[in-house]
Coordinates of C-alpha atoms in Angstrom, one line a residue:
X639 CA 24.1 -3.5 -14.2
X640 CA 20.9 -2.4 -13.7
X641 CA 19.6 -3.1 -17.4
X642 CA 21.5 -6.4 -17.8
X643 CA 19.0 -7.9 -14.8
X644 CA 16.2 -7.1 -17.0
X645 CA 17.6 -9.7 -19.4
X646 CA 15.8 -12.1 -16.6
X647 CA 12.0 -13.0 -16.7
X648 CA 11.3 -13.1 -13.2
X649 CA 12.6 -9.4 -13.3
X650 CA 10.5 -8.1 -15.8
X651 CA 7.3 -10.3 -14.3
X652 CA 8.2 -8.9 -11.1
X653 CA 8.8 -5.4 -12.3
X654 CA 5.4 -5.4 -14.3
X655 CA 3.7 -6.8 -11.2
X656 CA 4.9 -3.5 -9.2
X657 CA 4.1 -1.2 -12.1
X658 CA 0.6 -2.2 -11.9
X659 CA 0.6 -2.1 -8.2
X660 CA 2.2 1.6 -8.6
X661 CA -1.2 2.7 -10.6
X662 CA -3.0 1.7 -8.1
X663 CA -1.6 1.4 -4.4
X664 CA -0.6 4.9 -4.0
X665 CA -3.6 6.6 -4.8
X666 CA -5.4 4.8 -2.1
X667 CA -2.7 5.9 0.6
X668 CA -3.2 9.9 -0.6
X669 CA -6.7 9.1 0.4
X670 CA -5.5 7.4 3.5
X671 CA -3.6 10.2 4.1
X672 CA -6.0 12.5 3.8
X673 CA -8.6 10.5 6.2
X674 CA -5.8 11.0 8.7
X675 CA -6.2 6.8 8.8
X676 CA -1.7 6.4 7.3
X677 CA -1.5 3.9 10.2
X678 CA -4.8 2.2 9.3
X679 CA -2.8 0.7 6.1
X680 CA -0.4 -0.8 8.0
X681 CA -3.1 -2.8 10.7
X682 CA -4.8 -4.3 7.5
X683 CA -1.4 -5.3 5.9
X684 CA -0.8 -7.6 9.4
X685 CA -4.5 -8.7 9.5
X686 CA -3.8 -10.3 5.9
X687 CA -1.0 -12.6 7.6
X688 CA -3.7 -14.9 9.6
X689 CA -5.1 -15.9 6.4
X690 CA -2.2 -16.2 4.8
X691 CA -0.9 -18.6 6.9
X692 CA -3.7 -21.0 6.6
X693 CA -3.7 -20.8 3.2
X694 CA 0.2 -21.7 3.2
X695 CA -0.3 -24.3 5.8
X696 CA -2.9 -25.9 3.7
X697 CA -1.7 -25.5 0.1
X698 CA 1.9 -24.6 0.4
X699 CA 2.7 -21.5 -2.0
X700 CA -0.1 -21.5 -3.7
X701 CA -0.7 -17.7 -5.3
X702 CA -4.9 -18.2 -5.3
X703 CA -5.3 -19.8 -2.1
X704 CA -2.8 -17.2 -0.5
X705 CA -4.3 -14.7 -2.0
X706 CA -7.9 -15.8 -1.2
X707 CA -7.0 -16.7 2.6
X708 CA -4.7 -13.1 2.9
X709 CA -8.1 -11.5 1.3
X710 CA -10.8 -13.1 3.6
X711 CA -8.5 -12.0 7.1
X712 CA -7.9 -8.7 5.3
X713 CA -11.6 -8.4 5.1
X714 CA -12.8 -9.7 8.5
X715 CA -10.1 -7.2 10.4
X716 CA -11.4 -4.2 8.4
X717 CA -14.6 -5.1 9.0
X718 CA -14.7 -6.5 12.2
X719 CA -13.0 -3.3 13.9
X720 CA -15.6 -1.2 12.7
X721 CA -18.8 -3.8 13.9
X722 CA -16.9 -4.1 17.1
X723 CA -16.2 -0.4 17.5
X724 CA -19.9 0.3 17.0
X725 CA -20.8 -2.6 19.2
X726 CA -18.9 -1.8 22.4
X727 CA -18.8 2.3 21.9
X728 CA -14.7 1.9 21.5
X729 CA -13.0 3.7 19.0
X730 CA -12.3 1.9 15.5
X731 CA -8.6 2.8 15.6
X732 CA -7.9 0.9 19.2
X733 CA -9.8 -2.1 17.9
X734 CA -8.0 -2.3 14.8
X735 CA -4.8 -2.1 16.9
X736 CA -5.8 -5.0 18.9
X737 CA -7.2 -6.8 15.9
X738 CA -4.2 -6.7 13.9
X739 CA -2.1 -7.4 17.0
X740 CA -3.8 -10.8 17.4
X741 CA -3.8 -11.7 13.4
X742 CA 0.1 -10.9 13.6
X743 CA 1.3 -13.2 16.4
X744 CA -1.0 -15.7 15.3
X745 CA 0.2 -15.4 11.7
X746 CA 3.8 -15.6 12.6
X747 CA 2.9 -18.9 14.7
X748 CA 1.2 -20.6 12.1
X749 CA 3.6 -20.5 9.3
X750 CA 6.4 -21.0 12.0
X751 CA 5.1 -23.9 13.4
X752 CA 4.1 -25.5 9.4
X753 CA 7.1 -24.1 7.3
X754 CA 10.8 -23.3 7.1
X755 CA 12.4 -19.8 8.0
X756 CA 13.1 -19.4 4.2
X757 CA 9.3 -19.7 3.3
X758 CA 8.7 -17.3 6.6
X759 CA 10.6 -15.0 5.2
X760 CA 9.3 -15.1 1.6
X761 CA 5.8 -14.2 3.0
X762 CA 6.5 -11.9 5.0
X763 CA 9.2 -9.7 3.0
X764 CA 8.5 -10.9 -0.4
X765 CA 10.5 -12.6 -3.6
X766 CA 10.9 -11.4 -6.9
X767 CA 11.1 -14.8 -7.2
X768 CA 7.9 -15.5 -6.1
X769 CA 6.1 -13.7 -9.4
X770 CA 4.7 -15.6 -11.5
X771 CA 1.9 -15.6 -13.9
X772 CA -0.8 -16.3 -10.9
X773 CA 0.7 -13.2 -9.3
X774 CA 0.7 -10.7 -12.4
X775 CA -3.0 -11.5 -13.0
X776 CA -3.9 -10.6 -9.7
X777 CA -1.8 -7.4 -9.4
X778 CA -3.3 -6.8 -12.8
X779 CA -6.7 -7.4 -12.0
X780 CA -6.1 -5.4 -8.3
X781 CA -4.9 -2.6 -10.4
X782 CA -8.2 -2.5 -12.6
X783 CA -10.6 -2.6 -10.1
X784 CA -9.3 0.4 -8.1
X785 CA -8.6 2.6 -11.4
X786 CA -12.4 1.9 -12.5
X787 CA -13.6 2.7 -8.7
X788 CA -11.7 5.6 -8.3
X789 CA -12.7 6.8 -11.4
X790 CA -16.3 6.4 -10.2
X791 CA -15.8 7.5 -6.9
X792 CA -13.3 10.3 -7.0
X793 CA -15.4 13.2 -6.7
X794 CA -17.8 11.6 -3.1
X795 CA -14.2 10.9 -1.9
X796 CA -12.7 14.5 -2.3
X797 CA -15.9 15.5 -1.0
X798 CA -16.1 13.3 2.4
X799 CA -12.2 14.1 3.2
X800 CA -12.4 18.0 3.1
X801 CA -16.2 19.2 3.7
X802 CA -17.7 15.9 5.4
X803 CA -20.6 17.8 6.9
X804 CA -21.6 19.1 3.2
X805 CA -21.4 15.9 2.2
X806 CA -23.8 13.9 4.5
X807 CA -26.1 17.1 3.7
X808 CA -26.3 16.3 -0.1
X809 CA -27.0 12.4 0.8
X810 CA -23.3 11.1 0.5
X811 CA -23.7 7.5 1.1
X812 CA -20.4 8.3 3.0
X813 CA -20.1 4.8 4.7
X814 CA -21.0 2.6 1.7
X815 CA -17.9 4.2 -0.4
X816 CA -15.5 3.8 2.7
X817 CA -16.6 0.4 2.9
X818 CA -15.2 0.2 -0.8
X819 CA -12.4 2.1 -0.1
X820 CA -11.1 -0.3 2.5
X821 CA -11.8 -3.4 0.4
X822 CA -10.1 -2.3 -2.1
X823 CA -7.2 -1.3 0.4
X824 CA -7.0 -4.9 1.0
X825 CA -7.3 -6.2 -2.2
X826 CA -4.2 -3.8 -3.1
X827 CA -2.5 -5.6 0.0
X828 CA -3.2 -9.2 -1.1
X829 CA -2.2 -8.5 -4.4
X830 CA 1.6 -7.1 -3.3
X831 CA 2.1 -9.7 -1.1
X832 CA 4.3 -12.2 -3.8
X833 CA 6.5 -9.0 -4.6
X834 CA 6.9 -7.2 -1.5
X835 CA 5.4 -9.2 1.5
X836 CA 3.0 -9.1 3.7
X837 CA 4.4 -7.3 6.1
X838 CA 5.6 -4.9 3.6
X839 CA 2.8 -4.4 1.1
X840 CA 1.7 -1.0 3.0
X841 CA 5.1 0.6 2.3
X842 CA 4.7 1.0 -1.3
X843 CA 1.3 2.3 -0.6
X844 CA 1.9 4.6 1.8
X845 CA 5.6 6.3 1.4
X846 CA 5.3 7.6 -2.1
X847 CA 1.5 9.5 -1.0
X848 CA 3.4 10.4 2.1
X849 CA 6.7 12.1 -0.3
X850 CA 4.0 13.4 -2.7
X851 CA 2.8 15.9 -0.9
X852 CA 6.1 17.7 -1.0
X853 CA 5.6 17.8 -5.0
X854 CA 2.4 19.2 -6.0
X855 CA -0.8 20.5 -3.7
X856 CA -3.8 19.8 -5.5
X857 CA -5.0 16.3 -4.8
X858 CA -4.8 15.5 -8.5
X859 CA -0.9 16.7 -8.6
X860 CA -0.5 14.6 -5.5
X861 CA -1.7 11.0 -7.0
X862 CA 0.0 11.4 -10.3
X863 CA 3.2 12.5 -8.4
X864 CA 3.3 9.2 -5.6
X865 CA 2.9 6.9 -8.9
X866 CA 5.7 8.5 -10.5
X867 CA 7.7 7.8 -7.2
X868 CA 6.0 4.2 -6.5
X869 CA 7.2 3.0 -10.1
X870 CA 10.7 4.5 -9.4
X871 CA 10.7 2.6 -6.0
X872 CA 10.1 -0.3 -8.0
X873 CA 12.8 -0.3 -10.0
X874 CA 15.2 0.7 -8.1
X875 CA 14.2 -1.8 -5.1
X876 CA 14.1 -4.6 -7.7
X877 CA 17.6 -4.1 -8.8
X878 CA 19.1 -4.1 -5.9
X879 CA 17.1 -6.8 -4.7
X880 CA 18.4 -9.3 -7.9
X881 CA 22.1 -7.7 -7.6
X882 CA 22.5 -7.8 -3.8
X883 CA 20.4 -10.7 -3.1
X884 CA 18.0 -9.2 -0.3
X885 CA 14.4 -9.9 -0.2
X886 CA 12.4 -7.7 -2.9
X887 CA 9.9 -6.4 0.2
X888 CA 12.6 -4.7 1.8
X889 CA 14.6 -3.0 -0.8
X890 CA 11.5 -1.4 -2.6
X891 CA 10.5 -0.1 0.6
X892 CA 13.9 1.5 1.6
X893 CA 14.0 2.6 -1.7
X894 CA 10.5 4.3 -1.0
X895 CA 11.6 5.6 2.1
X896 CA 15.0 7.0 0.6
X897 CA 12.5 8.9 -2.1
X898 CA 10.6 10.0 0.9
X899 CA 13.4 11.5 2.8
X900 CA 14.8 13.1 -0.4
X901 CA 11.0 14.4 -0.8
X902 CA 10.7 15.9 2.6
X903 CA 14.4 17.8 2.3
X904 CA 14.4 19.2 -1.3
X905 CA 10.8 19.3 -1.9
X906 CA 8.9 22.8 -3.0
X907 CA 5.8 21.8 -0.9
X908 CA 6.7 22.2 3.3
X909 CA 10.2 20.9 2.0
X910 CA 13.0 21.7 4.8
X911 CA 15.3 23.7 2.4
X912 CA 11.4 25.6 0.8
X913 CA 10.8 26.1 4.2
X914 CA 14.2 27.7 5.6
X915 CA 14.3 29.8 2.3
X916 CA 13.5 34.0 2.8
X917 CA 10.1 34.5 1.7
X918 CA 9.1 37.2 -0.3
X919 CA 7.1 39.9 1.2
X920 CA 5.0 42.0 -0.8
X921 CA 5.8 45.8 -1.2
X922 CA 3.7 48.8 -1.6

């Protein structure tokens, strides 16, 4: 059953779409990860929702102008936490929370108060549906621009998450690359938001670098491993999405979490089962 859905072509758009999105989401959550900032990723996948729902209120479901709307809130709430952080001495963390708090509830209200419950629901979780050329180009083109900046910025990255002291000692323009790094967080949001949602664009980011870790230890190892399990996610969300008739958004991410969970038991890395297993002491 699972190959006979591919005989559809919002399937295989919508599969494509979340390839590309696999390439690229996943590595920015191992480096969310390792910045300690998981729960950052989900606060910039509700402060997309504000602008969203302008966008949809003004031009209906429109890919560019919901993707351009989703981008500029994304933007002003990654932004904005860190301007007002520094402005009134509070941490950036608790100003994101009450930044993305605000964009939520105001989101919801918006595109409540303009559309039906079946469009609310088709922003929020996602459509396979919902894929279409507009959509691939700007997974496409989401996927691109991280791959070429984390090629360029890989090794200042590594560098500011495990020796950050080293690194402002060398002149690391530390800020300037986490500046990039969240942009392109929310670019990577934006452009999963016609497969999987707004409100579930993080989850594909986040739970494959979360299960990762339980495969491989070097931060390389890591990246390649949550793409592996991203793409999987994918495909196995997608199907059951088209067979069962659930929004995409959901499935890919339960089929994520599923990974996860499976990750976090059987893995060799801090699995539970590596982890209950005699270890080998060393003899004389």
């Amino acid at each position: 059953m699972t190959f006979d859905i591919l005989d559809y072509g919002f399937i295989r758009r919508a599969l494509v779409g979340c390839f590309a999105l696999s390439l690229s989401a996943p590595p920015l959550g191992v480096f969310l990860m390792l910045r300690r900032m998981s729960l950052a990723g989900d606060a910039l996948s509700h402060g997309l929702l504000p602008g969203v729902a302008v966008a949809f209120a003004l031009c209906g479901l429109y890919v560019p102008a919901l993707a351009l709307g989703g981008l500029l809130a994304g933007l002003v709430v990654a932004l904005g936490a860190g301007a007002l952080a520094r402005g009134t001495g509070g941490r950036e963390d608790s100003t994101l929370a009450a930044l993305y708090l605000t964009a939520l509830a105001a989101g919801v209200v918006i595109i409540s108060w303009r559309g039906s419950a079946v469009e609310l629901t088709q922003l929020l979780f996602g459509s396979v549906l919902g894929v279409d050329d507009w959509a691939l180009v700007l997974m496409a083109g989401a996927a691109s621009l991280t791959l070429l900046f984390l090629a360029l910025a890989w090794r200042p990255m590594v560098l500011e998450c495990f020796d950050p002291a080293f690194a402002r000692a060398v002149g690391l323009r530390g800020s300037l690359w986490h500046l990039g790094f969240l942009a392109l967080v929310v670019v990577n949001l934006v452009a999963g938001l016609q497969a999987v949602g707004s409100l579930m664009a993080v989850g594909l980011m986040m739970l494959p670098a979360i299960a990762a870790r339980h495969w491989a230890r070097g931060i390389g190892g890591v990246v390649a491993v949550s793409v592996g399990l991203a793409m999987l996610a994918s495909v196995t969300g997608l199907a059951v999405s088209a067979v069962m008739d659930v929004p995409s958004g959901p499935a890919i991410v339960l089929a994520a979490a599923a990974l996860w969970l499976l990750s976090a038991l059987l893995g060799p890395v801090d699995g539970v089962v590596a982890r209950l297993r005699p270890r080998r002491h060393l003899s004389g």
